[in-house]
Tab-separated table of C-alpha atoms and ligand atoms in Angstrom:
chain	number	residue	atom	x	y	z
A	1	UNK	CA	-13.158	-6.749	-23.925
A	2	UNK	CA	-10.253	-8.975	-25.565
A	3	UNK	CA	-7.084	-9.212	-24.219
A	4	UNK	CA	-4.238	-9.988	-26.620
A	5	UNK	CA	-1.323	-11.692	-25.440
A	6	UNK	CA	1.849	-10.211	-27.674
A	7	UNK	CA	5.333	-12.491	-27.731
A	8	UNK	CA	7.934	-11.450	-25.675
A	9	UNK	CA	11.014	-10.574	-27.341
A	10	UNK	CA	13.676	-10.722	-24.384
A	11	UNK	CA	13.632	-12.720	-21.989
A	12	UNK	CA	15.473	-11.134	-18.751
A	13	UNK	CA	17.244	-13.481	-16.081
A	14	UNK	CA	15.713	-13.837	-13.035
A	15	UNK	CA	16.767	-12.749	-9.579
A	16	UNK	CA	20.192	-14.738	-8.763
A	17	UNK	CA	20.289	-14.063	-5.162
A	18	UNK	CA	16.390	-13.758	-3.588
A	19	UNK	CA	17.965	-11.436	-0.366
A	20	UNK	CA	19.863	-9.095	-1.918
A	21	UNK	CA	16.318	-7.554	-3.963
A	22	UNK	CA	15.368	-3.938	-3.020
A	23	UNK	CA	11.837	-2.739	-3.018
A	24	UNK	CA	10.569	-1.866	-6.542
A	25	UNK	CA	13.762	-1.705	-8.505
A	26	UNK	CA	13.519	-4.677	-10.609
A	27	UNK	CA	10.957	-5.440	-13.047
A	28	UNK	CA	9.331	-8.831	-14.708
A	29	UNK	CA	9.319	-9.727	-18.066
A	30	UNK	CA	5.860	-8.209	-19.285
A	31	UNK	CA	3.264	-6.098	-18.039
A	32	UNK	CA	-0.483	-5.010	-18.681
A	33	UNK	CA	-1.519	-1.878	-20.562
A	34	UNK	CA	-5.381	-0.793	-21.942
A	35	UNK	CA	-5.902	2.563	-23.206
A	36	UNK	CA	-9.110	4.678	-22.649
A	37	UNK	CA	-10.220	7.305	-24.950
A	38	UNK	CA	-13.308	9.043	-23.800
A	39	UNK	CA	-16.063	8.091	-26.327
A	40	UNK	CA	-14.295	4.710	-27.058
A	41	UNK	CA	-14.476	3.761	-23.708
A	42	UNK	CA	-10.845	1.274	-22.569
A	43	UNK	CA	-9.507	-0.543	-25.425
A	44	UNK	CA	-6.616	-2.459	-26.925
A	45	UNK	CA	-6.015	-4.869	-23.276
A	46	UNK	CA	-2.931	-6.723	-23.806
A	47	UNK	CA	0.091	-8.472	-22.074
A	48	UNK	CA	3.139	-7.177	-23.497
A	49	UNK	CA	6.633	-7.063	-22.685
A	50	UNK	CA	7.807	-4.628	-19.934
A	51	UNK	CA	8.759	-1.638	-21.956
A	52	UNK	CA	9.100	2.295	-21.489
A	53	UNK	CA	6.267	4.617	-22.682
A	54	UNK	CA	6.467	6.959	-25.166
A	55	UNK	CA	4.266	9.809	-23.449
A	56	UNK	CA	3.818	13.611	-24.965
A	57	UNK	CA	5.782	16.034	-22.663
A	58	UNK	CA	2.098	18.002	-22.450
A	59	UNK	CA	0.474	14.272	-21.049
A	60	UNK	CA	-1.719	15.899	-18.254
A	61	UNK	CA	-0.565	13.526	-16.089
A	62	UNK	CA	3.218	14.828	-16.000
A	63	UNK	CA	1.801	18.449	-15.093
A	64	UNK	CA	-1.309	18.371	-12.770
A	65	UNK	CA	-0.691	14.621	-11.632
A	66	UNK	CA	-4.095	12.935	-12.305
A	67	UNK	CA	-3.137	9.635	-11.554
A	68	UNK	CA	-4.145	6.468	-9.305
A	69	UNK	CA	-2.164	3.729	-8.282
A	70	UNK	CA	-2.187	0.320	-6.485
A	71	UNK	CA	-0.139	-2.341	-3.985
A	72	UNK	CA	-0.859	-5.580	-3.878
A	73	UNK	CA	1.347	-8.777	-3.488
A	74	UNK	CA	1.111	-12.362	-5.127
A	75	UNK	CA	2.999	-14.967	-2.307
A	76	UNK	CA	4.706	-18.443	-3.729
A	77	UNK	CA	2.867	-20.766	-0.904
A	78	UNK	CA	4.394	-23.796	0.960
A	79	UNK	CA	3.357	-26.355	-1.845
A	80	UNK	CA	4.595	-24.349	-4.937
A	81	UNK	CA	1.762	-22.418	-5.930
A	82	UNK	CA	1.283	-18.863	-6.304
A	83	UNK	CA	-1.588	-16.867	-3.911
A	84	UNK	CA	-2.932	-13.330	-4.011
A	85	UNK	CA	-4.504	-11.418	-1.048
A	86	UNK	CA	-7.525	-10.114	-1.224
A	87	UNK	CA	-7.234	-8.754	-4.741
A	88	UNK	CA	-10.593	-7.830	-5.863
A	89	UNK	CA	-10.726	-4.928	-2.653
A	90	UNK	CA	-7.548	-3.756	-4.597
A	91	UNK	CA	-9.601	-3.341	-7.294
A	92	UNK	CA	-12.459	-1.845	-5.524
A	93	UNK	CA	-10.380	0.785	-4.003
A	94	UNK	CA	-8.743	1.514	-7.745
A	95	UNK	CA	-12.253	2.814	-8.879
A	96	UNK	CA	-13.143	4.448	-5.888
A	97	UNK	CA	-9.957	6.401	-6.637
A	98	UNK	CA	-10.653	7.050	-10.420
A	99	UNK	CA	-14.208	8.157	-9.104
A	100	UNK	CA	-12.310	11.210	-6.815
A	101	UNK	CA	-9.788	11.952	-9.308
A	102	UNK	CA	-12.416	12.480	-12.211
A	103	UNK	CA	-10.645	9.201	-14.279
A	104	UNK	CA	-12.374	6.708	-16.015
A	105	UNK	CA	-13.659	3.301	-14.098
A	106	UNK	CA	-12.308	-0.042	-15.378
A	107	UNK	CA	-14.451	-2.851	-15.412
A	108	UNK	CA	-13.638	-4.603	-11.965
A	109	UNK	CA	-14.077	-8.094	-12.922
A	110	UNK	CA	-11.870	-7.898	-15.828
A	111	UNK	CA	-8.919	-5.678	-14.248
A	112	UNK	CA	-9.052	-8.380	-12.099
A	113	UNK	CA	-8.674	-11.319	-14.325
A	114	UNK	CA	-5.862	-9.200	-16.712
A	115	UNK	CA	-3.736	-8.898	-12.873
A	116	UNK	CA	-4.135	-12.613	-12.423
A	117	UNK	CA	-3.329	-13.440	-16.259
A	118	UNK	CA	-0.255	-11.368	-15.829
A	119	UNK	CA	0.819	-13.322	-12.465
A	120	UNK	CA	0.108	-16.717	-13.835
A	121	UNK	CA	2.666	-15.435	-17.479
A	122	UNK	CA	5.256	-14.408	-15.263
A	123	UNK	CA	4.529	-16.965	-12.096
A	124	UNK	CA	8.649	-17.846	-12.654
A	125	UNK	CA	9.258	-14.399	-11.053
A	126	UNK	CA	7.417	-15.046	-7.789
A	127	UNK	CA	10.389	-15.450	-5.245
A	128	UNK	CA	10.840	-18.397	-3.051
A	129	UNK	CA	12.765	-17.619	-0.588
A	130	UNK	CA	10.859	-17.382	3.177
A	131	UNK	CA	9.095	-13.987	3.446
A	132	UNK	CA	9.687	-12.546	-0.325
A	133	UNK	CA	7.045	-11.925	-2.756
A	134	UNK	CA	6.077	-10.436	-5.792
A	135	UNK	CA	4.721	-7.185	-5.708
A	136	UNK	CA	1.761	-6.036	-7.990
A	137	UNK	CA	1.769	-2.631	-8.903
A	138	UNK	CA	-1.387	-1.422	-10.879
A	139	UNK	CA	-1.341	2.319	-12.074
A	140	UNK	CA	-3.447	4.839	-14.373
A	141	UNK	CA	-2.276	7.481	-15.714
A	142	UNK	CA	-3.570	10.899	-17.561
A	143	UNK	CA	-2.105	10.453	-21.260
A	144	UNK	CA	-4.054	13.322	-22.894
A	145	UNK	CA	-1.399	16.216	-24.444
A	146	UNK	CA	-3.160	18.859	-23.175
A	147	UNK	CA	-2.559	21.921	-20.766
A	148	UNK	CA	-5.890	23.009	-19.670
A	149	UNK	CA	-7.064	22.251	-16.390
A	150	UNK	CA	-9.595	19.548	-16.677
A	151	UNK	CA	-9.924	15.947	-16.560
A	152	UNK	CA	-8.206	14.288	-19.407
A	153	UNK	CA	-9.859	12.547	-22.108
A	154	UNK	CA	-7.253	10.230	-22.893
A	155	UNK	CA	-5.549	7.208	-20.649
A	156	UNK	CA	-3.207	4.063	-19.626
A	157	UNK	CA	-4.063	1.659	-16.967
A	158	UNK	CA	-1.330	-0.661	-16.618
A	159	UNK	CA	-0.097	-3.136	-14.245
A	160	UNK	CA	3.849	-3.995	-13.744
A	161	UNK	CA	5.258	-6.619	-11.392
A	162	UNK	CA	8.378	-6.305	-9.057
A	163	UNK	CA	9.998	-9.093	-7.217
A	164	UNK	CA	10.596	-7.954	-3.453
A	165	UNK	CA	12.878	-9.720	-1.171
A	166	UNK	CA	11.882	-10.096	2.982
A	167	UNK	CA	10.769	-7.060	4.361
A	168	UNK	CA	12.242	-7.963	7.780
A	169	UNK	CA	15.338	-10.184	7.253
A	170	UNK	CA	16.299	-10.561	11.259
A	171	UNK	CA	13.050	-10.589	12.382
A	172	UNK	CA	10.256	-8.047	13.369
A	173	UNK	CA	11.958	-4.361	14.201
A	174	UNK	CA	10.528	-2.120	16.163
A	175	UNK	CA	11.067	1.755	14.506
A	176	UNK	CA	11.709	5.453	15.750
A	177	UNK	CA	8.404	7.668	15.090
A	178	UNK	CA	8.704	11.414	14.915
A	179	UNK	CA	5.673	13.080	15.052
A	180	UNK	CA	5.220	16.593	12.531
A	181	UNK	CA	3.756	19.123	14.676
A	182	UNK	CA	4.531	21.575	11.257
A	183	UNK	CA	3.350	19.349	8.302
A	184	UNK	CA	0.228	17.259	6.932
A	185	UNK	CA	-0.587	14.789	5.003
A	186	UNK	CA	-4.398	15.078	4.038
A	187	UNK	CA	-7.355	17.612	5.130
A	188	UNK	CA	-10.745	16.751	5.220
A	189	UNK	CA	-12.385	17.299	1.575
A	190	UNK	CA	-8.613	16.621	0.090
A	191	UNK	CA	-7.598	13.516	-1.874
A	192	UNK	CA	-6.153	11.719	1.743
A	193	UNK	CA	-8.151	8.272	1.201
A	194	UNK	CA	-6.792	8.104	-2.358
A	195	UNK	CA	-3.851	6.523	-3.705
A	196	UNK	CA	-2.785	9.091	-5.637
A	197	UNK	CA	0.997	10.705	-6.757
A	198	UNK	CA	0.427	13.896	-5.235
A	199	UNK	CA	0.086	13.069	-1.554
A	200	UNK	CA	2.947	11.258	-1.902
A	201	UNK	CA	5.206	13.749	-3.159
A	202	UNK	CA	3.553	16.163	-0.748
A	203	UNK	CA	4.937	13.794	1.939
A	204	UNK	CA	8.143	13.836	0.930
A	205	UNK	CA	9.563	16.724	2.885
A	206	UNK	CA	9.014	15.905	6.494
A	207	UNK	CA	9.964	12.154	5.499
A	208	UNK	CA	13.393	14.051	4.351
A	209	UNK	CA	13.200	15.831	8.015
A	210	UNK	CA	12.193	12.627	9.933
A	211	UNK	CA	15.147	10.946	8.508
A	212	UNK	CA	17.615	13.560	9.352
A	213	UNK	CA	16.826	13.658	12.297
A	214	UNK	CA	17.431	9.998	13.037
A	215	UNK	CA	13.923	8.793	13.079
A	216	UNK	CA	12.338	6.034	10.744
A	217	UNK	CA	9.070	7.539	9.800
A	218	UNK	CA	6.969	10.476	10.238
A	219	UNK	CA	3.501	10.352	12.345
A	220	UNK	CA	1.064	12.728	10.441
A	221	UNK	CA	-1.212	14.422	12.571
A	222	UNK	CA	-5.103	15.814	11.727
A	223	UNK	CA	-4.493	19.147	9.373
A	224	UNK	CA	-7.117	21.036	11.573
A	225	UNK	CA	-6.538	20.629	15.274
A	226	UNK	CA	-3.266	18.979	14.809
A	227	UNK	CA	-4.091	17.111	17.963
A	228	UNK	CA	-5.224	13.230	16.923
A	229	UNK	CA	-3.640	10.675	14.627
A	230	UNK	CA	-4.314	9.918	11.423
A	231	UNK	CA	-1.116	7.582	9.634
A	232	UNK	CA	2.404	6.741	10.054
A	233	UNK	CA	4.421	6.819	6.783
A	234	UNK	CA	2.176	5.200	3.779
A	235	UNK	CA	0.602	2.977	6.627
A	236	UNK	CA	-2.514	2.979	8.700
A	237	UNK	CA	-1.687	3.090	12.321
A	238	UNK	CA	-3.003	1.101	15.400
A	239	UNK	CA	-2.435	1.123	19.142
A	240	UNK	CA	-3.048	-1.274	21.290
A	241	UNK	CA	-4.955	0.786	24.494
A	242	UNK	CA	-6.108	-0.585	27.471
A	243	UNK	CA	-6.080	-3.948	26.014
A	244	UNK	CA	-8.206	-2.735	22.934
A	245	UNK	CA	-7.158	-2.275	19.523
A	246	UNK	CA	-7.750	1.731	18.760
A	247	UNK	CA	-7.245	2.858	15.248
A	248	UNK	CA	-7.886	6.281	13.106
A	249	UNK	CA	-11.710	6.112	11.997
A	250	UNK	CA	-12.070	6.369	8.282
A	251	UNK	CA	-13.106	10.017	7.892
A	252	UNK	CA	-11.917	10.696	4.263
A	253	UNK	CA	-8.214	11.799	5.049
A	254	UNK	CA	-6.885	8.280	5.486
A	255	UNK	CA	-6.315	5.178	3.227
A	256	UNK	CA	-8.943	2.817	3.457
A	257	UNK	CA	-5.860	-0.006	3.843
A	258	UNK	CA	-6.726	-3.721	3.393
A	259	UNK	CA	-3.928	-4.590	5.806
A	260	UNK	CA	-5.915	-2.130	8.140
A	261	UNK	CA	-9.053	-3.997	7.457
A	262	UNK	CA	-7.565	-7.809	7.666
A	263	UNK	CA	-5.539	-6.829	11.715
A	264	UNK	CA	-9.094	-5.602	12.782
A	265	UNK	CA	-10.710	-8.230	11.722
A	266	UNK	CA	-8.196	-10.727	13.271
A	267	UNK	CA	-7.847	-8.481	16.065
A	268	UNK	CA	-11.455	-9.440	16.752
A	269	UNK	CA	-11.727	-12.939	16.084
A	270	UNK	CA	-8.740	-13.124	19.088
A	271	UNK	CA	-11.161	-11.187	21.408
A	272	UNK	CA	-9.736	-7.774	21.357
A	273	UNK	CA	-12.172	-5.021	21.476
A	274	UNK	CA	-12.094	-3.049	18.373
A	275	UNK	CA	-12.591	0.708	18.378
A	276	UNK	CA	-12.018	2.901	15.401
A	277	UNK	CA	-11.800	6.466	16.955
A	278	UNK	CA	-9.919	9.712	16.971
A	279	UNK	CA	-6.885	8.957	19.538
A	280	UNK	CA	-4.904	12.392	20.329
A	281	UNK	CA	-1.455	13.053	20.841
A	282	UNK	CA	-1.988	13.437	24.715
A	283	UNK	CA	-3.420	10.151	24.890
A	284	UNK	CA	-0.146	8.344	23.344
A	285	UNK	CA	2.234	10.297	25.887
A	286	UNK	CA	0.103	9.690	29.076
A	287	UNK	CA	-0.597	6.430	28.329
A	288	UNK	CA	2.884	4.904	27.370
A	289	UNK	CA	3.928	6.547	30.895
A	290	UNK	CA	1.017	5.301	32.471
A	291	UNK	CA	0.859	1.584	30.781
A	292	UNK	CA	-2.087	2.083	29.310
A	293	UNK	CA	0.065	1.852	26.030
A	294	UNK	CA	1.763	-0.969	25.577
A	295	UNK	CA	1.863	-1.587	21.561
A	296	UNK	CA	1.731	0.632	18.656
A	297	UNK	CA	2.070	-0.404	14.756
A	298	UNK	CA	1.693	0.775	11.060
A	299	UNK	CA	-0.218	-1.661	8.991
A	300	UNK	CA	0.503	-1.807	4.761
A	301	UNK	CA	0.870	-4.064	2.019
A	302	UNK	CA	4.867	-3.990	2.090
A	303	UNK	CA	5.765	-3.940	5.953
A	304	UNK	CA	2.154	-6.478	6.466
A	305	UNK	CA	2.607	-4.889	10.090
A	306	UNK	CA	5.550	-2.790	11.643
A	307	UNK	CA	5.938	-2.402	15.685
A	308	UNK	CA	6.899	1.186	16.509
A	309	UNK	CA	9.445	1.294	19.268
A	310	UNK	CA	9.418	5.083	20.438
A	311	UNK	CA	7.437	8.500	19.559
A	312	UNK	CA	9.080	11.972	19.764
A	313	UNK	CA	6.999	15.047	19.415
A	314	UNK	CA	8.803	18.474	19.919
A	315	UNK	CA	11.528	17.734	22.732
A	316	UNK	CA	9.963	14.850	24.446
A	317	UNK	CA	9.878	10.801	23.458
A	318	UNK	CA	8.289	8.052	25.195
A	319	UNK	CA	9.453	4.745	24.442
A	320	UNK	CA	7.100	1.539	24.375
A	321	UNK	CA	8.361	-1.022	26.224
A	322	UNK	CA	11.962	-1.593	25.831
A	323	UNK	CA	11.888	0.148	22.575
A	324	UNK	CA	13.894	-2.834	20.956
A	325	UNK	CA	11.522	-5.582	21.260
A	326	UNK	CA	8.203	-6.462	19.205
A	327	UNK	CA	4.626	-6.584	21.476
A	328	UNK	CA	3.366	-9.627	21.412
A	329	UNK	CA	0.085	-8.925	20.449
A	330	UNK	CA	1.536	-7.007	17.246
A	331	UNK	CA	4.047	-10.265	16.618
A	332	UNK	CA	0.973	-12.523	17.091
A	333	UNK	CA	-1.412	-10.111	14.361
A	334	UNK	CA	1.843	-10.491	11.950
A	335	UNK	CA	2.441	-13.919	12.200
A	336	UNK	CA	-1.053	-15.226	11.471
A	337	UNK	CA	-1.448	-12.701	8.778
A	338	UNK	CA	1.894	-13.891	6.824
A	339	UNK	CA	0.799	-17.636	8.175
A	340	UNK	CA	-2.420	-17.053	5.854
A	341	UNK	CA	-1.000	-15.485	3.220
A	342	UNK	CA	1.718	-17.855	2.308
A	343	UNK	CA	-0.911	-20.800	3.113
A	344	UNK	CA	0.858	-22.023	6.104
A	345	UNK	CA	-2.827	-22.094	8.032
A	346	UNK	CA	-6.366	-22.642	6.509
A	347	UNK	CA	-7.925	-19.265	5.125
A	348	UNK	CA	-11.398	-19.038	7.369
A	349	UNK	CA	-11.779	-15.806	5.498
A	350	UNK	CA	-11.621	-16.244	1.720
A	351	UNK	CA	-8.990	-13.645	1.588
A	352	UNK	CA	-6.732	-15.413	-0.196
A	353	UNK	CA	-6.983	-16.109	-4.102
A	354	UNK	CA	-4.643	-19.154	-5.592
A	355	UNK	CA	-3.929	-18.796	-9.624
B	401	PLP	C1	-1.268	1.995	0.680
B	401	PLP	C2	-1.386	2.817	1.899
B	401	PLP	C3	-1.752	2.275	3.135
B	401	PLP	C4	-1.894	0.793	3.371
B	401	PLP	O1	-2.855	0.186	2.587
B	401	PLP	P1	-2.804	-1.392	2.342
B	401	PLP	O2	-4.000	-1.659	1.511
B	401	PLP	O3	-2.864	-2.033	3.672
B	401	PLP	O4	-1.511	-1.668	1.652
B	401	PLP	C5	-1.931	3.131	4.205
B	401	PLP	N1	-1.748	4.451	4.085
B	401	PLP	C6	-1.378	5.013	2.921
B	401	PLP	C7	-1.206	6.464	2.844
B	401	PLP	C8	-1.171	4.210	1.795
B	401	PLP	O5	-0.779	4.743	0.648
């Protein structure tokens, strides 16, 4: 498929002050959009400027939410040039998605090359201050007018860009964790492993609760037993137990997260025992009074890795450590993945993808 590449007609100023950006409200200059039509297969790829849609108020997506997105970031690197990580498992995870939600596949390599086109057009808006980036937001969407229940036969896959400023501006933070014994995010045979609109406006409500109650995020436990751990927030979760690394398996009602993937891996590679298991809500308790537990973080694109200080379930909280101050095993795991990502150490891995 072609890809046209229209004028831009306005251009916008760029970011004056680099610290003062907020996740996801600003927007680059141009974005992607292709159009699927089912019998035509995707068509009409081009790089346009950033613009609103014009959808039908019956566009299936607006009503029964068939839609997949992505996160991915592109990082301005120590000599100038512009980096993104591990892109093409973005990608990967994109069509897995379509594949649950009954949308069409895109054609991996070229969804990949039409993101890195639309980097290298608006490379300018890649930030350069230490620890900001530019965030890549791919997204399909049901377009069809139509209200039947059914999968649509009409869609957009488009891609926009958002500058982002440092997630952690005085350093690594550890956060408050309050743990839903009520609510759930994902059941086995649900849409959990998907990035897709609906669990996240499912979450919504205890994330309300969590936060007024004073806590940072909420811990979502297992829908059936509500006993073992499954994600904290929009991040994968991992505990450092016994000296091991212990993590949620992937059994279908968690994200298959590349940041999840890249701290294992790492994880390894500095000797740590790996073990991707079912870790219950007994097991956190007794072992941060015990010792056993000494480090707990989420893992995601935005935060790269985020220690949790404390965990309150019903009336009781255990706090890790000191509660104020970042494990060092979870400050190591961040440092050498931002050190790789903005090409401060060699990349052993072939993770990382320069324009
Ligand atoms: C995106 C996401 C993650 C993290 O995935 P990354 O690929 O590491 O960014 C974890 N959990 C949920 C629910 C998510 O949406």
């Amino acid at each position: 498929m072609d890809m046209e590449i229209l004028p831009l007609t306005e251009k916008k100023p760029l970011p004056k002050d680099e610290s003062s950006l907020v996740f996801g409200k600003e927007f680059t200059d141009r974005m992607f959009l292709m159009e699927y039509q089912t019998g035509r297969g995707w068509h009409s790829a081009r790089i346009k400027p950033y613009a609103p849609f014009i959808l039908d108020p019956a566009a299936m997506v607006l009503h029964y939410a068939q839609e997949i997105f992505e996160g991915l970031k592109a990082f301005r690197r120590e000599d100038g040039t512009v980096a993104l990580f591990r892109p093409a498992d973005n990608v990967a995870r994109f069509n897995r998605g379509a594949r649950r939600m009954c949308m069409p596949e895109v054609d991996e390599a070229f969804f990949l090359e039409a993101i890195k086109k639309l980097v290298k057009i608006e490379e300018e808006w890649v930030p350069r201050s230490e620890g900001t980036s530019l965030y890549i937001r791919p997204t399909m969407i049901a377009t069809e007018p139509m209200l039947g229940v059914r999968p649509a036969d009409q869609y957009y896959c488009y891609v926009i860009l958002s500058p982002v400023g440092a997630y952690y501006k005085g350093g690594l933070a550890p956060v408050k964790i309050w743990i839903s014994d009520h609510h759930v995010r994902a059941a086995h045979g649900g849409t959990g492993e998907v990035k897709t609109g609906g669990n996240y406006a499912a979450s919504l409500y205890a994330a309300r609760e969590a936060a007024a109650k004073g806590y940072d995020q909420v811990l979502w436990l297992d829908a059936k037993e509500k006993k073992y751990i499954e994600e904290v927030g929009s991040m994968n979760i991992c505990f450092l137990y016994d000296g091991k690394l212990v993590t949620s398996p992937l059994h279908g009602t968690i994200l298959d997260g590349i940041t999840r993937r890249s701290v294992l891996a790492l994880a390894r590679e500095m000797g740590r025992e790996v073990e991707e298991r079912a870790l219950s809500i007994d097991e956190i308790f007794a072992g941060a009074e015990s010792g056993r537990l000494t480090e707990a973080f989420g893992t995601g694109t935005a935060v790269v890795v985020s220690p949790i200080g404390q965990f309150t379930y019903r009336d009781k909280t255990v706090v890790l450590g000191d509660g104020k101050t970042t494990g060092e095993f979870t400050k190591k795991l961040y440092d050498t993945l931002t050190d790789i990502q903005y090409g401060r150490v060699p990349d052993p891995h072939g993770w990382v993808e320069t324009l």
